[in-house]
Amino acid sequence: MSSAPVAVTDEPHAPDDDLIEHINANIQHGQHVDQFLEWIDRRAFRPHLMTLQELQDGQAARIADHLGLAFEEEPNIRPGSRNALFYDRAVFRPFPGWKAYLSEIRHRPATARLHLIDPATGALSRRKLGVASIHADFGSPEGRLNQLRWLLSNLIHDGRLGLVAGDWNSWPAGRAPLSLDRVEDRAWALNRSILDRDGVFRPDDQADRLMTYRGMADVGRYAATVLGQVGADRPTSGHGSDKFRQLVPDEDLPPGGLGPIDRTYVSDELTAALISSETPASPEVQAISDHLPQITRWTRSGLWGVMNRDVVTFRH
């Protein structure tokens, strides 16, 4: 299956009754939430689902009120940045019995299990979508993997559907730097490296490998490689004014260039409903955060078809 390449843009798309839009964004320490909302407003199209990271106290409620969305958030284990997810009540209905087990993850994932609503009848989908906004441990590869294993074992059992999006603090396989040995910021280089059994430090791509092994698809990579959408898997970080010491020299870049730190993963079944994935990079968007957002669009009818399959699930 292929489609014509699409330009990476932050121009608004015309509303479509069969369109569901998801936005994932790390808003650096919540500093430019107002600019983020102004950007959303100028697009004249309200997203149906959002996963945001690094929000500060009270910001999730303000965003939800401004956009008319419901939200779920999880506090940090100390005051400060938190993850939140937002959803349109006319499109999704939360499963009231869902609550993740507590964990001592610094930035706890915000989670929900959502039914899709049939716009014609109001019926709820047979299956639920486990959604998580995640900010992976910035300083420990082992912490990142433990966090992810905890999340998946809680949220997405065999036969269940999931959408996990956020800041992974690691690269996709094949799109990581070849080496971080020449990066000036040595603390940052260590935080993003794994120590192999041969005693060599290598850039971390473990989270992506784990998600792929689990049967989850990287939406940006799928859009770029399967749908032929140019720029869907572009880098999402490294453009801030304070990032020059984290620059990877050209000779250490992989053949396809660096992949995105911020990614959305879904259960393989859901890719049948994917329309597009974009990473806008206009000056306005770059001024909002040191991370670029990802915008994914889906057909509601396609999601409805997947979320109403008769599937037997098992609790482990």
Tab-separated table of N, CA and C in Angstrom, residues 18-118:
chain	number	residue	atom	x	y	z
A	18	ASP	N	-14.998	11.697	9.235
A	18	ASP	CA	-14.359	10.394	9.401
A	18	ASP	C	-12.898	10.521	9.812
A	19	LEU	N	-12.523	11.698	10.306
A	19	LEU	CA	-11.128	11.964	10.669
A	19	LEU	C	-10.962	12.058	12.176
A	20	ILE	N	-9.982	11.363	12.698
A	20	ILE	CA	-9.581	11.501	14.099
A	20	ILE	C	-8.128	11.947	14.118
A	21	GLU	N	-7.852	13.023	14.839
A	21	GLU	CA	-6.490	13.551	14.904
A	21	GLU	C	-5.924	13.410	16.314
A	22	HIS	N	-4.683	12.945	16.371
A	22	HIS	CA	-3.945	12.823	17.637
A	22	HIS	C	-2.697	13.692	17.557
A	23	ILE	N	-2.417	14.421	18.625
A	23	ILE	CA	-1.197	15.222	18.714
A	23	ILE	C	-0.405	14.772	19.930
A	24	ASN	N	0.873	14.484	19.707
A	24	ASN	CA	1.794	14.210	20.810
A	24	ASN	C	2.815	15.327	20.866
A	25	ALA	N	3.084	15.846	22.070
A	25	ALA	CA	4.042	16.949	22.185
A	25	ALA	C	4.637	17.003	23.587
A	26	ASN	N	5.950	17.175	23.627
A	26	ASN	CA	6.658	17.492	24.869
A	26	ASN	C	6.835	19.013	24.889
A	27	ILE	N	6.138	19.681	25.804
A	27	ILE	CA	6.194	21.142	25.891
A	27	ILE	C	7.200	21.483	26.987
A	28	GLN	N	8.394	21.850	26.614
A	28	GLN	CA	9.547	21.955	27.500
A	28	GLN	C	9.211	22.668	28.806
A	29	HIS	N	9.139	21.891	29.898
A	29	HIS	CA	8.867	22.404	31.238
A	29	HIS	C	7.605	23.266	31.287
A	30	GLY	N	6.705	23.064	30.350
A	30	GLY	CA	5.462	23.823	30.338
A	30	GLY	C	5.622	25.306	30.119
A	31	GLN	N	6.778	25.728	29.591
A	31	GLN	CA	7.080	27.154	29.515
A	31	GLN	C	6.233	27.898	28.495
A	32	HIS	N	5.837	27.213	27.423
A	32	HIS	CA	5.158	27.910	26.333
A	32	HIS	C	3.801	27.276	26.029
A	33	VAL	N	3.066	26.963	27.073
A	33	VAL	CA	1.733	26.393	26.893
A	33	VAL	C	0.818	27.363	26.152
A	34	ASP	N	0.919	28.660	26.459
A	34	ASP	CA	0.071	29.647	25.783
A	34	ASP	C	0.328	29.638	24.277
A	35	GLN	N	1.601	29.589	23.882
A	35	GLN	CA	1.936	29.556	22.453
A	35	GLN	C	1.436	28.266	21.806
A	36	PHE	N	1.504	27.164	22.559
A	36	PHE	CA	0.992	25.896	22.044
A	36	PHE	C	-0.504	26.006	21.760
A	37	LEU	N	-1.258	26.589	22.687
A	37	LEU	CA	-2.697	26.737	22.494
A	37	LEU	C	-3.009	27.709	21.357
A	38	GLU	N	-2.200	28.757	21.225
A	38	GLU	CA	-2.395	29.686	20.108
A	38	GLU	C	-2.187	28.978	18.775
A	39	TRP	N	-1.187	28.100	18.729
A	39	TRP	CA	-0.932	27.321	17.507
A	39	TRP	C	-2.125	26.418	17.188
A	40	ILE	N	-2.645	25.751	18.223
A	40	ILE	CA	-3.824	24.906	18.022
A	40	ILE	C	-4.988	25.744	17.511
A	41	ASP	N	-5.204	26.906	18.119
A	41	ASP	CA	-6.329	27.755	17.728
A	41	ASP	C	-6.202	28.221	16.280
A	42	ARG	N	-5.003	28.574	15.853
A	42	ARG	CA	-4.818	29.055	14.488
A	42	ARG	C	-5.054	27.964	13.456
A	43	ARG	N	-4.875	26.714	13.865
A	43	ARG	CA	-5.124	25.614	12.952
A	43	ARG	C	-6.627	25.411	12.720
A	44	ALA	N	-7.447	25.988	13.596
A	44	ALA	CA	-8.910	25.935	13.460
A	44	ALA	C	-9.425	24.498	13.396
A	45	PHE	N	-8.701	23.582	14.041
A	45	PHE	CA	-9.126	22.191	14.060
A	45	PHE	C	-8.730	21.617	15.409
A	46	ARG	N	-9.707	21.298	16.214
A	46	ARG	CA	-9.422	20.780	17.552
A	46	ARG	C	-9.075	19.294	17.487
A	47	PRO	N	-7.949	18.888	18.059
A	47	PRO	CA	-7.614	17.458	18.058
A	47	PRO	C	-8.603	16.665	18.909
A	48	HIS	N	-8.731	15.393	18.578
A	48	HIS	CA	-9.621	14.513	19.330
A	48	HIS	C	-8.898	13.784	20.458
A	49	LEU	N	-7.572	13.685	20.340
A	49	LEU	CA	-6.767	12.962	21.314
A	49	LEU	C	-5.407	13.644	21.386
A	50	MET	N	-4.908	13.892	22.594
A	50	MET	CA	-3.581	14.492	22.771
A	50	MET	C	-2.844	13.777	23.888
A	51	THR	N	-1.541	13.591	23.710
A	51	THR	CA	-0.653	13.082	24.751
A	51	THR	C	0.452	14.119	24.924
A	52	LEU	N	0.513	14.749	26.097
A	52	LEU	CA	1.465	15.826	26.350
A	52	LEU	C	2.368	15.463	27.524
A	53	GLN	N	3.608	15.965	27.462
A	53	GLN	CA	4.573	15.735	28.527
A	53	GLN	C	5.148	17.070	29.024
A	54	GLU	N	5.683	17.019	30.255
A	54	GLU	CA	6.366	18.140	30.927
A	54	GLU	C	5.421	19.288	31.273
A	55	LEU	N	4.131	18.989	31.459
A	55	LEU	CA	3.218	20.020	31.935
A	55	LEU	C	3.458	20.291	33.413
A	56	GLN	N	3.157	21.514	33.839
A	56	GLN	CA	3.303	21.893	35.232
A	56	GLN	C	1.930	21.892	35.909
A	57	ASP	N	1.943	22.069	37.244
A	57	ASP	CA	0.707	22.003	38.018
A	57	ASP	C	-0.351	22.942	37.448
A	58	GLY	N	-1.535	22.423	37.234
A	58	GLY	CA	-2.664	23.219	36.786
A	58	GLY	C	-2.768	23.413	35.289
A	59	GLN	N	-1.715	23.090	34.540
A	59	GLN	CA	-1.744	23.358	33.104
A	59	GLN	C	-2.657	22.393	32.353
A	60	ALA	N	-2.721	21.138	32.780
A	60	ALA	CA	-3.586	20.179	32.086
A	60	ALA	C	-5.038	20.634	32.158
A	61	ALA	N	-5.460	21.070	33.331
A	61	ALA	CA	-6.844	21.534	33.486
A	61	ALA	C	-7.114	22.744	32.595
A	62	ARG	N	-6.145	23.647	32.505
A	62	ARG	CA	-6.328	24.844	31.680
A	62	ARG	C	-6.413	24.479	30.201
A	63	ILE	N	-5.555	23.565	29.747
A	63	ILE	CA	-5.592	23.124	28.356
A	63	ILE	C	-6.924	22.448	28.050
A	64	ALA	N	-7.364	21.561	28.952
A	64	ALA	CA	-8.625	20.851	28.742
A	64	ALA	C	-9.795	21.824	28.662
A	65	ASP	N	-9.801	22.823	29.533
A	65	ASP	CA	-10.880	23.804	29.525
A	65	ASP	C	-10.864	24.625	28.241
A	66	HIS	N	-9.681	25.021	27.805
A	66	HIS	CA	-9.556	25.844	26.598
A	66	HIS	C	-10.046	25.097	25.358
A	67	LEU	N	-9.738	23.803	25.285
A	67	LEU	CA	-10.068	23.022	24.095
A	67	LEU	C	-11.365	22.231	24.224
A	68	GLY	N	-11.964	22.255	25.404
A	68	GLY	CA	-13.198	21.507	25.606
A	68	GLY	C	-13.003	20.012	25.610
A	69	LEU	N	-11.866	19.563	26.146
A	69	LEU	CA	-11.530	18.148	26.170
A	69	LEU	C	-11.542	17.617	27.604
A	70	ALA	N	-11.788	16.331	27.761
A	70	ALA	CA	-11.571	15.666	29.047
A	70	ALA	C	-10.093	15.306	29.156
A	71	PHE	N	-9.610	15.068	30.386
A	71	PHE	CA	-8.191	14.747	30.514
A	71	PHE	C	-7.923	13.828	31.690
A	72	GLU	N	-6.796	13.148	31.605
A	72	GLU	CA	-6.235	12.349	32.692
A	72	GLU	C	-4.786	12.765	32.845
A	73	GLU	N	-4.326	12.884	34.071
A	73	GLU	CA	-2.921	13.225	34.290
A	73	GLU	C	-2.400	12.454	35.482
A	74	GLU	N	-1.083	12.370	35.578
A	74	GLU	CA	-0.422	11.733	36.706
A	74	GLU	C	0.631	12.683	37.256
A	75	PRO	N	0.666	12.874	38.566
A	75	PRO	CA	1.674	13.772	39.134
A	75	PRO	C	3.048	13.148	39.152
A	76	ASN	N	4.051	14.009	39.115
A	76	ASN	CA	5.404	13.567	39.368
A	76	ASN	C	5.478	13.114	40.821
A	77	ILE	N	6.475	12.306	41.173
A	77	ILE	CA	6.604	11.906	42.576
A	77	ILE	C	7.185	13.037	43.422
A	78	ARG	N	7.600	14.118	42.748
A	78	ARG	CA	7.892	15.360	43.435
A	78	ARG	C	7.265	16.458	42.586
A	79	PRO	N	7.032	17.649	43.139
A	79	PRO	CA	6.363	18.689	42.351
A	79	PRO	C	7.110	18.976	41.052
A	80	GLY	N	6.349	19.234	39.989
A	80	GLY	CA	6.990	19.555	38.721
A	80	GLY	C	6.314	18.872	37.557
A	81	SER	N	7.094	18.570	36.540
A	81	SER	CA	6.560	18.082	35.272
A	81	SER	C	5.695	16.843	35.446
A	82	ARG	N	4.658	16.778	34.622
A	82	ARG	CA	3.761	15.623	34.651
A	82	ARG	C	3.276	15.319	33.240
A	83	ASN	N	2.820	14.085	33.046
A	83	ASN	CA	2.256	13.647	31.782
A	83	ASN	C	0.739	13.746	31.846
A	84	ALA	N	0.113	14.032	30.707
A	84	ALA	CA	-1.347	14.102	30.651
A	84	ALA	C	-1.823	13.640	29.291
A	85	LEU	N	-3.029	13.099	29.263
A	85	LEU	CA	-3.681	12.771	27.995
A	85	LEU	C	-5.056	13.411	27.981
A	86	PHE	N	-5.501	13.792	26.784
A	86	PHE	CA	-6.746	14.521	26.592
A	86	PHE	C	-7.560	13.816	25.510
A	87	TYR	N	-8.896	13.817	25.658
A	87	TYR	CA	-9.719	13.175	24.643
A	87	TYR	C	-11.053	13.900	24.496
A	88	ASP	N	-11.595	13.797	23.295
A	88	ASP	CA	-12.883	14.390	22.953
A	88	ASP	C	-13.987	13.468	23.449
A	89	ARG	N	-14.873	13.983	24.306
A	89	ARG	CA	-15.942	13.160	24.880
A	89	ARG	C	-16.939	12.674	23.831
A	90	ALA	N	-16.993	13.360	22.689
A	90	ALA	CA	-17.910	12.935	21.630
A	90	ALA	C	-17.327	11.803	20.795
A	91	VAL	N	-16.054	11.531	20.975
A	91	VAL	CA	-15.374	10.504	20.180
A	91	VAL	C	-14.979	9.310	21.039
A	92	PHE	N	-14.543	9.563	22.278
A	92	PHE	CA	-14.067	8.502	23.153
A	92	PHE	C	-14.828	8.526	24.483
A	93	ARG	N	-15.024	7.329	25.050
A	93	ARG	CA	-15.641	7.190	26.370
A	93	ARG	C	-14.703	6.361	27.242
A	94	PRO	N	-14.304	6.876	28.406
A	94	PRO	CA	-13.361	6.120	29.237
A	94	PRO	C	-14.011	4.898	29.863
A	95	PHE	N	-13.222	3.868	30.023
A	95	PHE	CA	-13.659	2.674	30.757
A	95	PHE	C	-13.471	2.973	32.235
A	96	PRO	N	-14.552	3.057	33.016
A	96	PRO	CA	-14.438	3.575	34.386
A	96	PRO	C	-13.666	2.678	35.339
A	97	GLY	N	-13.525	1.409	35.003
A	97	GLY	CA	-12.848	0.509	35.928
A	97	GLY	C	-11.341	0.500	35.806
A	98	TRP	N	-10.778	1.322	34.890
A	98	TRP	CA	-9.338	1.259	34.654
A	98	TRP	C	-8.568	2.213	35.564
A	99	LYS	N	-7.528	1.685	36.193
A	99	LYS	CA	-6.556	2.499	36.924
A	99	LYS	C	-5.250	1.750	36.943
A	100	ALA	N	-4.157	2.395	36.514
A	100	ALA	CA	-2.858	1.731	36.494
A	100	ALA	C	-2.356	1.481	37.911
A	101	TYR	N	-1.585	0.418	38.073
A	101	TYR	CA	-0.923	0.190	39.346
A	101	TYR	C	0.051	1.321	39.621
A	102	LEU	N	0.231	1.632	40.883
A	102	LEU	CA	1.179	2.678	41.237
A	102	LEU	C	2.601	2.222	40.943
A	103	SER	N	3.445	3.167	40.624
A	103	SER	CA	4.864	2.871	40.443
A	103	SER	C	5.654	4.068	40.925
A	104	GLU	N	6.933	3.866	41.142
A	104	GLU	CA	7.782	4.969	41.601
A	104	GLU	C	8.529	5.612	40.449
A	105	ILE	N	7.969	5.512	39.237
A	105	ILE	CA	8.530	6.205	38.089
A	105	ILE	C	8.447	7.698	38.339
A	106	ARG	N	9.534	8.401	38.049
A	106	ARG	CA	9.567	9.834	38.342
A	106	ARG	C	8.454	10.577	37.622
A	107	HIS	N	8.357	10.374	36.308
A	107	HIS	CA	7.290	10.981	35.519
A	107	HIS	C	6.281	9.879	35.208
A	108	ARG	N	5.295	9.721	36.059
A	108	ARG	CA	4.347	8.637	35.873
A	108	ARG	C	3.564	8.813	34.573
A	109	PRO	N	3.395	7.749	33.784
A	109	PRO	CA	2.590	7.853	32.571
A	109	PRO	C	1.136	8.186	32.911
A	110	ALA	N	0.509	9.025	32.098
A	110	ALA	CA	-0.928	9.244	32.189
A	110	ALA	C	-1.595	8.199	31.322
A	111	THR	N	-2.584	7.497	31.866
A	111	THR	CA	-3.166	6.358	31.162
A	111	THR	C	-4.684	6.403	31.199
A	112	ALA	N	-5.292	5.794	30.190
A	112	ALA	CA	-6.742	5.606	30.152
A	112	ALA	C	-7.038	4.474	29.195
A	113	ARG	N	-8.171	3.836	29.383
A	113	ARG	CA	-8.664	2.851	28.417
A	113	ARG	C	-9.955	3.418	27.856
A	114	LEU	N	-9.981	3.614	26.537
A	114	LEU	CA	-11.053	4.371	25.904
A	114	LEU	C	-11.837	3.521	24.908
A	115	HIS	N	-13.173	3.579	25.023
A	115	HIS	CA	-14.049	3.068	23.979
A	115	HIS	C	-14.155	4.123	22.886
A	116	LEU	N	-14.292	3.701	21.643
A	116	LEU	CA	-14.664	4.590	20.550
A	116	LEU	C	-16.183	4.652	20.487
A	117	ILE	N	-16.724	5.833	20.186
A	117	ILE	CA	-18.172	6.031	20.123
A	117	ILE	C	-18.624	6.053	18.665
A	118	ASP	N	-19.648	5.287	18.351
A	118	ASP	CA	-20.241	5.329	17.010
A	118	ASP	C	-20.984	6.654	16.874
